[in-house]
Each structure stands twice: as C-alpha cells, then as structure tokens.
N, CA and C of each residue as an Amber inpcrd file, in Angstrom:
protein
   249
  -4.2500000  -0.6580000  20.3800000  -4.8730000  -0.4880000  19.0990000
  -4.4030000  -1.6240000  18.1930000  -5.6680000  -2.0060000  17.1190000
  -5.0030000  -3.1900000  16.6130000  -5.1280000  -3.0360000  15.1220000
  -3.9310000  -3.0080000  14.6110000  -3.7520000  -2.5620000  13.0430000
  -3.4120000  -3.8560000  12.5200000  -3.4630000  -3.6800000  10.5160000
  -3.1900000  -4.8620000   9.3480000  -2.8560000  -4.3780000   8.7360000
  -1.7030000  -5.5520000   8.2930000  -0.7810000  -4.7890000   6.8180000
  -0.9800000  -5.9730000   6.2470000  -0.7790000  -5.8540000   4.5650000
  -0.9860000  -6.1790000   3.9640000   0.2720000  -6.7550000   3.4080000
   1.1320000  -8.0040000   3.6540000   2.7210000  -8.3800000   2.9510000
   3.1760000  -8.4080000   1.6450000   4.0670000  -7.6720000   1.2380000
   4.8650000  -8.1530000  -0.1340000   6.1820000  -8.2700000  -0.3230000
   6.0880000  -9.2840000  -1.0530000   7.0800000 -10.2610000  -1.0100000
   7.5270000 -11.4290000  -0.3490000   6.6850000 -12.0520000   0.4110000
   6.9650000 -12.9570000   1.4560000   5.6340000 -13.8160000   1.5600000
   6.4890000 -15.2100000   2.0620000   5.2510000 -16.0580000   2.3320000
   4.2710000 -15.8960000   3.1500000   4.1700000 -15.0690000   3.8180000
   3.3970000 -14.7680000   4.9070000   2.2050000 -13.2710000   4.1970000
   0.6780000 -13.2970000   4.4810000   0.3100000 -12.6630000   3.6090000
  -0.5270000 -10.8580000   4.7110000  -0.2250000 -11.2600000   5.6970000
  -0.7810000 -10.1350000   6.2960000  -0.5130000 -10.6270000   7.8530000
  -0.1740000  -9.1200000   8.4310000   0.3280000  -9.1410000   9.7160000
  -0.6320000  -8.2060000  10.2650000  -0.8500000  -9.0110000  11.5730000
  -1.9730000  -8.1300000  12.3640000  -1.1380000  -7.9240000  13.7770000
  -1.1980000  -6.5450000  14.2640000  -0.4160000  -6.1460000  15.0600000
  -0.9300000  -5.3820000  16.8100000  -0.6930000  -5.4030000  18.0200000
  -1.6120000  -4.9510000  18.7440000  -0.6340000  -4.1210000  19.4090000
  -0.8960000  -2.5360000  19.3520000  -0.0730000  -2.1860000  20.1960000
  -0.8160000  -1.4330000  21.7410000  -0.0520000  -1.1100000  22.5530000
  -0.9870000   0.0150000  23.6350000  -0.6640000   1.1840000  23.3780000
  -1.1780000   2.3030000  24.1860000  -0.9160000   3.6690000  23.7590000
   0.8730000   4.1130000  24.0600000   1.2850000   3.2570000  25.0330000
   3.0330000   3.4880000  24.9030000   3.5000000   3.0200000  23.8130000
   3.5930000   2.2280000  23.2280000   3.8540000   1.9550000  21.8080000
   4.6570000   0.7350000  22.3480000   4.1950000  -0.3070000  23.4840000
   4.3190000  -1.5270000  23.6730000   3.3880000  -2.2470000  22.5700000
   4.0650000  -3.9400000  22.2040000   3.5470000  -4.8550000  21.1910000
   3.1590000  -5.6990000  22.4330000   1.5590000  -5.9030000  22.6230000
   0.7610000  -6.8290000  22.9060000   0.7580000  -8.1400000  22.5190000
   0.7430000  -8.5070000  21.1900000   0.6240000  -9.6300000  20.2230000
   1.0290000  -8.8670000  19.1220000   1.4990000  -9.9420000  18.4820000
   1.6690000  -9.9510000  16.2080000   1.2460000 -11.1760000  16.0410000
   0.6310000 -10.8360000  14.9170000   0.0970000 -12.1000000  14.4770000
   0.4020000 -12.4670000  12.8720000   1.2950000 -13.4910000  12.4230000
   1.4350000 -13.4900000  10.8680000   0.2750000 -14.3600000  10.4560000
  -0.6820000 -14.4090000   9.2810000  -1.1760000 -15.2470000   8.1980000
  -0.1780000 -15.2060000   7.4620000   0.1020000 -17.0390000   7.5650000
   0.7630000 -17.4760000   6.2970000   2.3230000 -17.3090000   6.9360000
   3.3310000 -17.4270000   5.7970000   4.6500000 -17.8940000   6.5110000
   4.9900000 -18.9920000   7.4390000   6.2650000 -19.0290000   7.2560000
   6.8960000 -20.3770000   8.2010000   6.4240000 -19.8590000   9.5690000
   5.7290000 -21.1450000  10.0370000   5.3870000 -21.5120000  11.1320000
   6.5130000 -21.1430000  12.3930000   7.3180000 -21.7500000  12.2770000
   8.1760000 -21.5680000  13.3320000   8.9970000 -20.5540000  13.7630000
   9.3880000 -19.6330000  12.0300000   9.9860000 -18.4240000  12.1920000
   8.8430000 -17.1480000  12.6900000   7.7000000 -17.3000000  11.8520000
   6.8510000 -16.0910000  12.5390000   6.4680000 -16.5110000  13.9220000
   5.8560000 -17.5480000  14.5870000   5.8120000 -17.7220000  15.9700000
   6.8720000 -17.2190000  17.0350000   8.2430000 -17.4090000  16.2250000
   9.5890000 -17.0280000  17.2150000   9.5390000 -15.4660000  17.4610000
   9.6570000 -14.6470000  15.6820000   9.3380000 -13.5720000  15.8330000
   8.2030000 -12.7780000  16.5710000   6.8770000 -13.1910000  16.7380000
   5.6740000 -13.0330000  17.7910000   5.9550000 -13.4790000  19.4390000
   6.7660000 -14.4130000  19.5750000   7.1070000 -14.5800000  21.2110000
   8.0700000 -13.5760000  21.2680000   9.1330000 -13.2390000  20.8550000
  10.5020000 -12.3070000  21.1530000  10.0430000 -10.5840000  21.1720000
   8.4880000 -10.6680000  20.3200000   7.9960000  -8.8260000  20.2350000
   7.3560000  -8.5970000  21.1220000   6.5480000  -9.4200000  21.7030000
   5.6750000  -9.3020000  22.5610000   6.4380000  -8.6580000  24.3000000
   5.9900000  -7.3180000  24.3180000   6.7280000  -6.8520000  25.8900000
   7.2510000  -5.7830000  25.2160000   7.6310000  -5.7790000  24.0660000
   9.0950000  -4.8120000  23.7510000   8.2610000  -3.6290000  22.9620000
   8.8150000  -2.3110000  22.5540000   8.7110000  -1.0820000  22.0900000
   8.8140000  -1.5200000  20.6220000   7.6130000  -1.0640000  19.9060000
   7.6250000  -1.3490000  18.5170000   8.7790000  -0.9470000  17.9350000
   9.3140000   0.3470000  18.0770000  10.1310000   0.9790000  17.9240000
  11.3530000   0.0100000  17.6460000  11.4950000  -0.8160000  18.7800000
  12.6660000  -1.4420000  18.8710000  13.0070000  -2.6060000  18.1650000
  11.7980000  -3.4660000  18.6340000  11.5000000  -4.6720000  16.9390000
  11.5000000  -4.2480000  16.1210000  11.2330000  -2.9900000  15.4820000
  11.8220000  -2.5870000  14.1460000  13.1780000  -2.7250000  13.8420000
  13.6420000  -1.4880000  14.4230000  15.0480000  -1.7050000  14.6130000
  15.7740000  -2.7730000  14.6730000  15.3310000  -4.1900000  15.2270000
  16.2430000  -5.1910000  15.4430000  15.3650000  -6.0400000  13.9540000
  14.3210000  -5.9930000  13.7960000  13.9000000  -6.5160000  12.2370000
  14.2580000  -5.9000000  11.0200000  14.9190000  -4.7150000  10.9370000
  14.6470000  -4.3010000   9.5000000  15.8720000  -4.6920000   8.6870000
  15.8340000  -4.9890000   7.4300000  16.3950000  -5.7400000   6.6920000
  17.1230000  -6.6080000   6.5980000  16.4360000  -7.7190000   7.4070000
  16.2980000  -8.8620000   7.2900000  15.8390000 -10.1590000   6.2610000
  16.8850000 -10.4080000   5.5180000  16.8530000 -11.0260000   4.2670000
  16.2420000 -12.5430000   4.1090000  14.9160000 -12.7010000   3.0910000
  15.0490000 -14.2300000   2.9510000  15.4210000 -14.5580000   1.5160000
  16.0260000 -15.7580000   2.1060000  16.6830000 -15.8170000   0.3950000
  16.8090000 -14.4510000  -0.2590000  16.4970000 -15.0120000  -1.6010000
  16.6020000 -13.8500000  -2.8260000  15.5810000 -12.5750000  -2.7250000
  14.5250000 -12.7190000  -2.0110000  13.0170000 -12.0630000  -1.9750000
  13.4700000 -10.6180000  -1.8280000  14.8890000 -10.0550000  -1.1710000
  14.8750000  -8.8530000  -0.8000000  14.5560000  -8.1540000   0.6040000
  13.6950000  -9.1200000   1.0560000  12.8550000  -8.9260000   1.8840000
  12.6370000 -10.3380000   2.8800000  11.8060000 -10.0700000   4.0190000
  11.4480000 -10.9680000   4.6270000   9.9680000 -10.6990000   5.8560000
   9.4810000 -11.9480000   6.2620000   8.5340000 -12.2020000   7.2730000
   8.7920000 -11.0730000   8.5910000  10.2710000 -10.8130000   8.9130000
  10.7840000  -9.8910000  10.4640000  10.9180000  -8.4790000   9.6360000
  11.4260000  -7.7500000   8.4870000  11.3080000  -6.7990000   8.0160000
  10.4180000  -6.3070000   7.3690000   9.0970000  -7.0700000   6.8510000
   7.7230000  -6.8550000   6.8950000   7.4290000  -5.9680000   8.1180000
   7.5410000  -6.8490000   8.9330000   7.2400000  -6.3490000  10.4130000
   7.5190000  -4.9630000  10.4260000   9.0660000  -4.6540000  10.2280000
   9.9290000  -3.6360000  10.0690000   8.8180000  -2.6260000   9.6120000
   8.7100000  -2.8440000   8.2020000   8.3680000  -1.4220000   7.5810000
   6.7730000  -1.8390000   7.6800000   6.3340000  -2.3130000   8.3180000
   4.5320000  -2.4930000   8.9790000   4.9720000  -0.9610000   9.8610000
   5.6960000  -1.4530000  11.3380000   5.7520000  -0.4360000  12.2950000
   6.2760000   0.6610000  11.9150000   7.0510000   0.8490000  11.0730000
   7.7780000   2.0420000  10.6470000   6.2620000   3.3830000   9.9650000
   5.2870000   2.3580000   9.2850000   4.7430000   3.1160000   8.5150000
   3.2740000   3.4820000   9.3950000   3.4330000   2.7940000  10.7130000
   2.5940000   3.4310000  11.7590000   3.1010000   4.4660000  12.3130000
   4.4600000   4.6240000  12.4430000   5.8580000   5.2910000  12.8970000
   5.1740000   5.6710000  14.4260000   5.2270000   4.6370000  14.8930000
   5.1380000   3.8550000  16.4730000   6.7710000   3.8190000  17.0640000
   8.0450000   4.1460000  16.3550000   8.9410000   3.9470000  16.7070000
   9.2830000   5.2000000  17.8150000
C-alpha cells in the first residue's frame, strides 16, 4: 500500500511511502531535502519492518528544527501505526 505525508519542519516537503501487507518498506520516497541524507535513509529502509525504521529514526535532530528528514519518517509510520 502506498501512503503521503505531508512534512513539518524540514527541508524535505512530503514523503511517499510503500509498504506490503507485513508491514515490510518497499520504497520511501522524500520530495525535497538533502539529497544524500534522504537517499541513504531510503536505501537502509527498504527490506526492513516499518516498525523498526521508526524506532531507529525517531528523534532524530537537525540542527535547531527539533525535528528532522529520518524522524519525519518516524512519526509518518507511527501515525499509520504499521509498527
């Protein structure tokens, strides 16, 4: 199934996410954000239990923002609660 969230706080402006019915991540996809950090984060999710990229993303700080591009992610999956 393939869901969109909508980002705040971060350079990156919407994450599109694919999971299967086990609650394996197919693909993520960021619009917007650093290039190299959301690509890293999209190769390292891909295979793994949403559940678990949460867990290893959530509050994950950029700079001052509070927030970031991998804890987006975080509370994306959390609020599918795919975990």
């Amino acid at each position: 199934m393939i869901y969109q969230y909508k980002t705040k706080g971060t350079c990156s402006r919407m994450i599109t996410l694919d999971v299967d019915d086990n609650g394996t991540i197919n693909s993520v996809e960021f619009l917007g954000g650093c290039p190299g950090n959301t690509m890293g984060v999209c190769t390292l999710a891909k295979g793994r239990k949403a559940g678990e990229i949460a867990d290893l993303c959530r509050g994950i700080p950029c700079r001052d923002k509070g927030t970031s591009c991998p804890d987006q992610l975080a509370r994306f999956i959390d609020s599918l609660e795919l975990g």
